[in-house]
Tab-separated table of C-alpha atoms and ligand atoms in Angstrom:
chain	number	residue	atom	x	y	z
P	299	MET	CA	-8.212	-11.736	52.226
P	300	LEU	CA	-4.729	-11.990	51.008
P	301	HIS	CA	-2.781	-15.412	51.177
P	302	PHE	CA	0.766	-15.306	50.513
P	303	LYS	CA	3.095	-18.419	50.391
P	304	LEU	CA	6.658	-18.637	49.823
P	305	LEU	CA	7.522	-21.910	48.051
P	306	GLY	CA	11.359	-21.268	47.663
P	307	THR	CA	13.494	-18.606	49.262
P	308	ALA	CA	16.938	-18.971	47.547
P	309	ALA	CA	18.502	-17.077	44.946
P	310	GLY	CA	19.382	-18.544	41.583
P	311	GLY	CA	21.191	-21.866	42.088
P	312	GLY	CA	19.333	-22.776	45.308
P	313	PHE	CA	20.901	-23.568	48.594
P	314	PRO	CA	23.057	-25.771	48.323
P	315	GLN	CA	24.167	-25.120	44.789
P	316	TRP	CA	25.145	-27.968	42.586
P	317	ASN	CA	28.795	-27.037	42.222
P	318	CYS	CA	29.519	-25.061	45.517
P	319	ALA	CA	31.244	-26.330	48.506
P	320	CYS	CA	31.538	-23.135	50.260
P	321	GLN	CA	31.189	-23.154	53.940
P	322	LEU	CA	27.522	-22.765	53.897
P	323	CYS	CA	26.708	-25.011	51.114
P	324	ASP	CA	28.822	-27.723	52.983
P	325	LEU	CA	27.082	-27.026	56.333
P	326	CYS	CA	23.720	-27.295	54.418
P	327	ARG	CA	24.666	-30.556	53.171
P	328	LYS	CA	26.228	-31.984	56.344
P	329	GLN	CA	23.970	-30.336	58.980
P	330	PRO	CA	20.707	-29.812	57.157
P	331	LEU	CA	18.917	-29.333	60.577
P	332	ARG	CA	21.129	-26.398	61.160
P	333	ALA	CA	21.060	-24.679	57.741
P	334	ALA	CA	18.100	-26.189	55.825
P	335	ALA	CA	18.058	-26.685	51.990
P	336	ARG	CA	16.018	-24.214	50.107
P	337	LEU	CA	14.638	-24.122	46.555
P	338	GLN	CA	14.828	-21.144	44.127
P	339	LEU	CA	12.538	-18.202	44.920
P	340	GLN	CA	8.858	-18.939	44.113
P	341	SER	CA	5.897	-17.143	45.713
P	342	ALA	CA	2.003	-17.714	45.221
P	343	ILE	CA	-0.882	-15.483	46.244
P	344	SER	CA	-4.612	-16.017	46.541
P	345	SER	CA	-7.641	-14.093	47.486
P	346	ASP	CA	-9.939	-17.005	48.108
P	347	GLY	CA	-7.646	-19.890	48.740
P	348	GLU	CA	-8.808	-21.694	45.648
P	349	ASN	CA	-7.644	-19.597	42.694
P	350	TRP	CA	-3.685	-18.912	42.849
P	351	PHE	CA	-1.330	-16.704	40.996
P	352	LEU	CA	2.375	-17.509	40.654
P	353	LEU	CA	4.739	-14.699	41.175
P	354	ASN	CA	7.376	-15.629	38.578
P	355	ALA	CA	8.083	-19.273	37.920
P	356	SER	CA	11.386	-20.900	39.270
P	357	PRO	CA	13.434	-23.758	37.978
P	358	ASP	CA	12.138	-25.597	40.790
P	359	LEU	CA	8.489	-25.106	40.225
P	360	ARG	CA	7.546	-28.724	39.543
P	361	SER	CA	8.657	-29.750	43.109
P	362	GLN	CA	6.960	-26.545	44.526
P	363	ILE	CA	3.699	-27.388	43.145
P	364	GLU	CA	3.985	-31.166	44.231
P	365	ALA	CA	4.920	-29.747	47.729
P	366	THR	CA	1.990	-27.421	47.899
P	367	PRO	CA	-1.542	-29.180	47.917
P	368	GLU	CA	-3.282	-25.834	47.131
P	369	LEU	CA	-1.559	-25.508	43.687
P	370	GLN	CA	-2.386	-29.266	42.682
P	371	PRO	CA	-5.071	-30.346	40.177
P	372	VAL	CA	-8.076	-31.755	41.787
P	373	ALA	CA	-9.258	-35.152	40.616
P	374	THR	CA	-13.098	-34.161	40.827
P	375	LYS	CA	-12.393	-31.357	38.391
P	376	GLY	CA	-11.588	-33.744	35.395
P	377	GLN	CA	-8.152	-35.260	34.495
P	378	ARG	CA	-6.400	-32.064	33.534
P	379	ASN	CA	-6.916	-28.987	35.786
P	380	THR	CA	-4.992	-26.582	37.632
P	381	PRO	CA	-5.805	-23.997	40.317
P	382	ILE	CA	-3.032	-21.752	38.896
P	383	ARG	CA	-4.785	-18.908	37.253
P	384	ALA	CA	-1.956	-16.874	35.963
P	385	ILE	CA	1.792	-16.084	36.328
P	386	ILE	CA	3.183	-12.418	36.890
P	387	LEU	CA	6.833	-12.020	35.978
P	388	THR	CA	9.179	-9.546	37.265
P	389	SER	CA	12.015	-10.025	34.915
P	390	ALA	CA	13.338	-12.357	32.370
P	391	ASP	CA	16.060	-13.729	34.715
P	392	LEU	CA	16.460	-17.461	34.190
P	393	ASP	CA	15.934	-18.172	37.751
P	394	GLN	CA	12.558	-16.448	37.632
P	395	VAL	CA	11.329	-17.753	34.136
P	396	LEU	CA	12.461	-21.164	33.513
P	397	GLY	CA	9.825	-22.689	35.353
P	398	LEU	CA	7.257	-21.568	32.669
P	399	LEU	CA	8.832	-24.095	30.443
P	400	LEU	CA	7.794	-26.714	33.080
P	401	LEU	CA	4.099	-25.724	32.524
P	402	ARG	CA	4.318	-26.497	28.785
P	403	GLU	CA	1.568	-29.554	29.017
P	404	PHE	CA	-0.753	-28.068	26.619
P	405	GLN	CA	-2.345	-26.002	29.766
P	406	PRO	CA	-3.674	-22.430	28.762
P	407	LEU	CA	-1.701	-20.116	30.700
P	408	LEU	CA	-2.113	-16.362	31.545
P	409	VAL	CA	1.228	-14.535	31.861
P	410	TYR	CA	1.449	-10.771	32.881
P	411	ALA	CA	4.759	-9.318	31.908
P	412	THR	CA	6.260	-5.957	30.536
P	413	SER	CA	6.568	-5.884	27.055
P	414	VAL	CA	10.244	-6.003	27.162
P	415	VAL	CA	10.252	-9.124	29.314
P	416	ARG	CA	7.609	-10.579	26.973
P	417	GLN	CA	9.561	-9.917	23.822
P	418	THR	CA	12.736	-11.196	25.499
P	419	LEU	CA	11.187	-14.612	26.066
P	420	GLN	CA	9.353	-14.772	22.724
P	421	ALA	CA	12.569	-14.361	21.109
P	422	ASN	CA	13.892	-17.459	22.526
P	423	SER	CA	12.474	-20.486	20.653
P	424	PHE	CA	12.140	-22.800	23.752
P	425	PHE	CA	9.496	-20.524	24.727
P	426	ARG	CA	7.234	-21.753	21.447
P	427	MET	CA	6.537	-24.851	23.316
P	428	LEU	CA	4.190	-22.554	25.175
P	429	ASP	CA	2.404	-21.590	22.089
P	430	ARG	CA	1.626	-24.888	20.023
P	431	LEU	CA	-2.098	-24.697	20.421
P	432	PRO	CA	-4.102	-21.484	19.650
P	433	GLY	CA	-5.080	-19.883	23.153
P	434	GLN	CA	-2.213	-21.790	24.869
P	435	ILE	CA	-0.528	-18.822	26.060
P	436	THR	CA	-2.105	-15.473	26.565
P	437	TRP	CA	0.131	-12.605	27.320
P	438	ILE	CA	-0.979	-9.526	29.017
P	439	ASP	CA	1.256	-6.307	28.805
P	440	ILE	CA	1.979	-4.552	32.193
P	441	ARG	CA	3.399	-1.328	32.708
P	442	PRO	CA	5.380	0.340	35.639
P	443	ASN	CA	2.899	2.198	38.210
P	444	GLU	CA	-0.242	1.167	36.140
P	445	SER	CA	-2.511	-1.048	38.264
P	446	PHE	CA	-4.370	-4.042	37.196
P	447	PRO	CA	-6.702	-6.661	38.635
P	448	LEU	CA	-5.358	-10.176	38.789
P	449	ALA	CA	-7.779	-12.018	36.645
P	450	ASP	CA	-11.171	-12.345	38.327
P	451	SER	CA	-9.455	-12.083	41.983
P	452	GLN	CA	-9.923	-9.490	44.452
P	453	ILE	CA	-5.958	-8.636	44.142
P	454	VAL	CA	-4.929	-5.527	42.312
P	455	CYS	CA	-1.301	-5.581	41.324
P	456	THR	CA	0.890	-2.460	40.682
P	457	PRO	CA	4.365	-2.965	38.892
P	458	ILE	CA	6.957	-0.851	40.718
P	459	PRO	CA	9.621	0.255	38.161
P	460	LEU	CA	13.164	-0.613	39.455
P	461	PRO	CA	16.367	0.286	37.528
P	462	GLY	CA	17.983	-2.809	35.978
P	463	ALA	CA	19.033	-4.358	32.711
P	464	LEU	CA	17.931	-7.306	30.785
P	465	PRO	CA	19.776	-10.452	31.811
P	466	PHE	CA	23.138	-11.435	30.116
P	467	TYR	CA	21.617	-13.883	27.709
P	468	ALA	CA	19.354	-10.961	26.409
P	469	SER	CA	21.998	-8.206	26.457
P	470	THR	CA	21.809	-8.138	22.630
P	471	ILE	CA	18.091	-7.013	22.605
P	472	PRO	CA	18.326	-3.266	22.342
P	473	GLY	CA	16.358	-0.643	24.175
P	474	ALA	CA	14.592	-1.816	27.327
P	475	PRO	CA	12.363	1.117	28.383
P	476	GLU	CA	13.392	2.473	31.634
P	477	GLY	CA	12.033	0.546	34.643
P	478	GLU	CA	10.640	-2.201	32.588
P	479	ALA	CA	13.590	-4.902	32.509
P	480	SER	CA	12.945	-5.522	36.202
P	481	ILE	CA	9.987	-4.600	38.425
P	482	GLY	CA	8.710	-5.105	41.995
P	483	LEU	CA	5.138	-5.876	42.548
P	484	LEU	CA	2.727	-4.045	44.995
P	485	LEU	CA	-0.013	-6.592	45.850
P	486	GLU	CA	-3.331	-5.173	47.346
P	487	CYS	CA	-6.319	-6.862	48.597
P	488	GLU	CA	-9.173	-5.244	50.668
P	489	GLY	CA	-6.858	-2.454	51.808
P	490	LYS	CA	-4.053	-4.574	52.751
P	491	ARG	CA	-0.708	-4.262	50.826
P	492	ILE	CA	2.278	-6.481	50.265
P	493	ALA	CA	5.345	-5.099	48.326
P	494	TYR	CA	7.406	-7.849	46.590
P	495	THR	CA	10.816	-6.712	45.604
P	496	PRO	CA	13.259	-9.605	45.289
P	497	SER	CA	15.588	-7.779	43.298
P	498	VAL	CA	16.354	-4.134	44.679
P	499	PRO	CA	19.401	-2.285	43.126
P	500	GLU	CA	18.827	0.801	45.009
P	501	VAL	CA	16.809	1.830	48.019
P	502	THR	CA	15.010	5.022	46.882
P	503	ASP	CA	12.838	7.347	48.902
P	504	ASN	CA	9.962	6.161	46.474
P	505	LEU	CA	10.704	2.455	47.608
P	506	ARG	CA	10.759	3.608	51.402
P	507	HIS	CA	7.592	5.431	50.853
P	508	LEU	CA	5.834	2.547	49.254
P	509	TYR	CA	7.110	0.163	51.809
P	510	ARG	CA	5.561	2.262	54.698
P	511	SER	CA	2.207	1.939	53.130
P	512	CYS	CA	2.428	-1.986	53.336
P	513	GLU	CA	1.498	-4.416	55.970
P	514	ALA	CA	4.287	-6.787	54.687
P	515	ILE	CA	7.413	-6.387	52.631
P	516	MET	CA	9.435	-9.063	50.999
P	517	MET	CA	12.876	-7.808	50.391
P	518	ASP	CA	15.796	-8.752	48.382
P	519	ALA	CA	18.335	-10.621	50.585
P	520	THR	CA	20.595	-11.868	47.811
P	521	PHE	CA	23.851	-10.876	49.398
P	522	TRP	CA	25.164	-9.729	52.955
P	523	SER	CA	28.092	-7.732	51.490
P	524	ASP	CA	29.025	-6.318	48.234
P	525	THR	CA	32.170	-8.579	47.891
P	526	GLU	CA	31.079	-12.062	49.178
P	527	LEU	CA	30.790	-13.560	45.636
P	528	ASN	CA	34.010	-12.117	44.670
P	529	ARG	CA	35.626	-13.734	47.680
P	530	LEU	CA	34.507	-17.323	46.782
P	531	GLN	CA	35.486	-17.057	43.038
P	532	THR	CA	37.702	-14.536	41.700
P	533	GLY	CA	36.358	-12.946	38.653
P	534	THR	CA	32.559	-12.705	39.767
P	535	PRO	CA	30.822	-9.646	40.069
P	536	LEU	CA	30.221	-7.254	42.980
P	537	ALA	CA	26.760	-7.394	44.550
P	538	ARG	CA	25.726	-3.859	43.553
P	539	SER	CA	27.026	-4.215	40.036
P	540	ILE	CA	24.622	-6.830	39.261
P	541	GLY	CA	21.539	-5.047	40.923
P	542	HIS	CA	21.467	-6.072	44.661
P	543	VAL	CA	22.046	-3.852	47.634
P	544	PRO	CA	23.632	-6.100	50.230
P	545	LEU	CA	22.143	-6.478	53.579
P	546	GLY	CA	25.054	-5.382	55.735
P	547	GLY	CA	27.119	-2.287	56.425
P	548	GLU	CA	26.410	1.236	56.779
P	549	ASP	CA	25.089	1.606	53.424
P	550	GLY	CA	23.278	-1.936	53.420
P	551	THR	CA	19.550	-2.692	53.211
P	552	LEU	CA	19.184	-3.171	57.006
P	553	ALA	CA	20.480	0.227	57.747
P	554	LEU	CA	18.883	1.827	54.962
P	555	LEU	CA	15.223	0.588	55.763
P	556	SER	CA	15.818	0.655	59.786
P	557	ASN	CA	13.269	3.200	60.250
P	558	ILE	CA	10.647	1.413	58.390
P	559	ASN	CA	8.076	0.016	60.978
P	560	VAL	CA	5.609	-2.406	58.999
P	561	PRO	CA	4.345	-5.359	60.766
P	562	THR	CA	6.050	-8.158	58.767
P	563	LYS	CA	9.444	-7.673	57.164
P	564	VAL	CA	10.653	-10.679	55.370
P	565	LEU	CA	14.020	-11.369	53.567
P	566	ILE	CA	13.772	-13.474	50.347
P	567	HIS	CA	16.127	-14.285	47.280
P	568	ILE	CA	18.820	-15.390	49.511
P	569	ASN	CA	22.179	-16.594	47.719
P	570	ASN	CA	24.078	-19.481	49.037
P	571	SER	CA	26.834	-17.146	49.883
P	572	ASN	CA	24.899	-14.898	52.248
P	573	PRO	CA	25.921	-15.858	55.987
P	574	ILE	CA	22.621	-15.226	57.493
P	575	LEU	CA	21.875	-18.861	56.197
P	576	ASP	CA	23.760	-20.078	59.253
P	577	PRO	CA	21.466	-19.309	62.143
P	578	LEU	CA	24.536	-19.252	64.503
P	579	SER	CA	26.245	-16.467	62.447
P	580	ALA	CA	26.643	-12.798	63.900
P	581	GLU	CA	24.931	-11.705	60.538
P	582	HIS	CA	21.822	-13.824	61.216
P	583	GLU	CA	21.665	-12.422	64.739
P	584	GLU	CA	21.941	-8.889	63.575
P	585	THR	CA	19.357	-9.351	60.867
P	586	LEU	CA	16.666	-10.605	63.379
P	587	ARG	CA	17.828	-7.889	65.856
P	588	ALA	CA	16.869	-5.573	62.995
P	589	GLY	CA	13.474	-6.747	63.153
P	590	TRP	CA	13.405	-8.899	59.867
P	591	GLN	CA	12.252	-12.310	59.527
P	592	ILE	CA	14.265	-14.674	57.225
P	593	GLY	CA	11.820	-16.196	54.940
P	594	HIS	CA	11.862	-20.104	54.572
P	595	ASP	CA	10.313	-22.531	52.144
P	596	GLY	CA	6.876	-22.991	53.400
P	597	TRP	CA	6.468	-19.538	54.828
P	598	GLU	CA	3.117	-17.987	54.666
P	599	LEU	CA	1.068	-14.969	55.624
P	600	THR	CA	-2.703	-14.345	55.521
P	601	LEU	CA	-3.759	-10.925	55.711
P	602	HIS	CA	-7.405	-10.216	56.691
P	603	PRO	CA	-9.225	-7.019	55.647
P	604	SER	CA	-9.743	-5.703	59.177
P	605	SER	CA	-7.170	-7.338	61.369
P	606	LYS	CA	-3.422	-7.140	61.692
P	607	ALA	CA	-1.038	-9.771	59.974
P	608	ALA	CA	-1.521	-13.489	61.207
P	609	ALA	CA	1.393	-15.434	60.093
W	934	ZN	ZN1	27.785	-22.143	48.340
């Protein structure tokens, strides 16, 4: 079976964000029962409930491991151990890779990434902390549309190529091959599929086709509108210009995917500016009416080989 857990659901910065007193962050601090705080996006998957794979590594990873018993070491297995078998990276974005540096306690790590993401991280001297002992970190290069098994689990992963550039800090690194700086993941186990696409710059026919083949899709919900960041702080970019199709409007994700009928559609990577975070907002209601769940920290799903989704 395929176990999927969301350990964090916010975009970079989390919710609330440290320097933000926008209406939503303020609401989160003052009325946490109405708008619950969220850690930065982190997911974990397993086919046996014992061996786990992290989808990216968030800056909140330490807290997320401590909040998730399945990811913790077990005293009967010795003083140093972990059920985390590997980490799969979908980009080199800081909010998706900084957690790797939190795993630097001489633990052997297996990391799957495209070669350009690997090279970007290896070019940063901080990441040498993961390579102090022979065999401490093992990188496995992955390529768009080339399926690979996750270690010795029953899960097969296929990188989904997405348009996208390397993050700003790596903008001097030349020549990222098309579709390798940012990928989605198609996760398959015993005939059941989950599409994991936390960063979607364009809803293409290819993506729609892929989503239709899945039991569950995890979708980029960074922004509601193209201009919401800009309205909070002048000089900040539009949603589409930084690789995120917004949810709302005629050309937004909800409209573009309105005819995708899969059993479980979940929104993830939600920026603190997105009004769906307030359950009393019209945008929240519109989202639910369109058949989407708004992912929350602790949300989980188990897909059995021959049954429908059981959340
Ligand atoms: Zn805010």
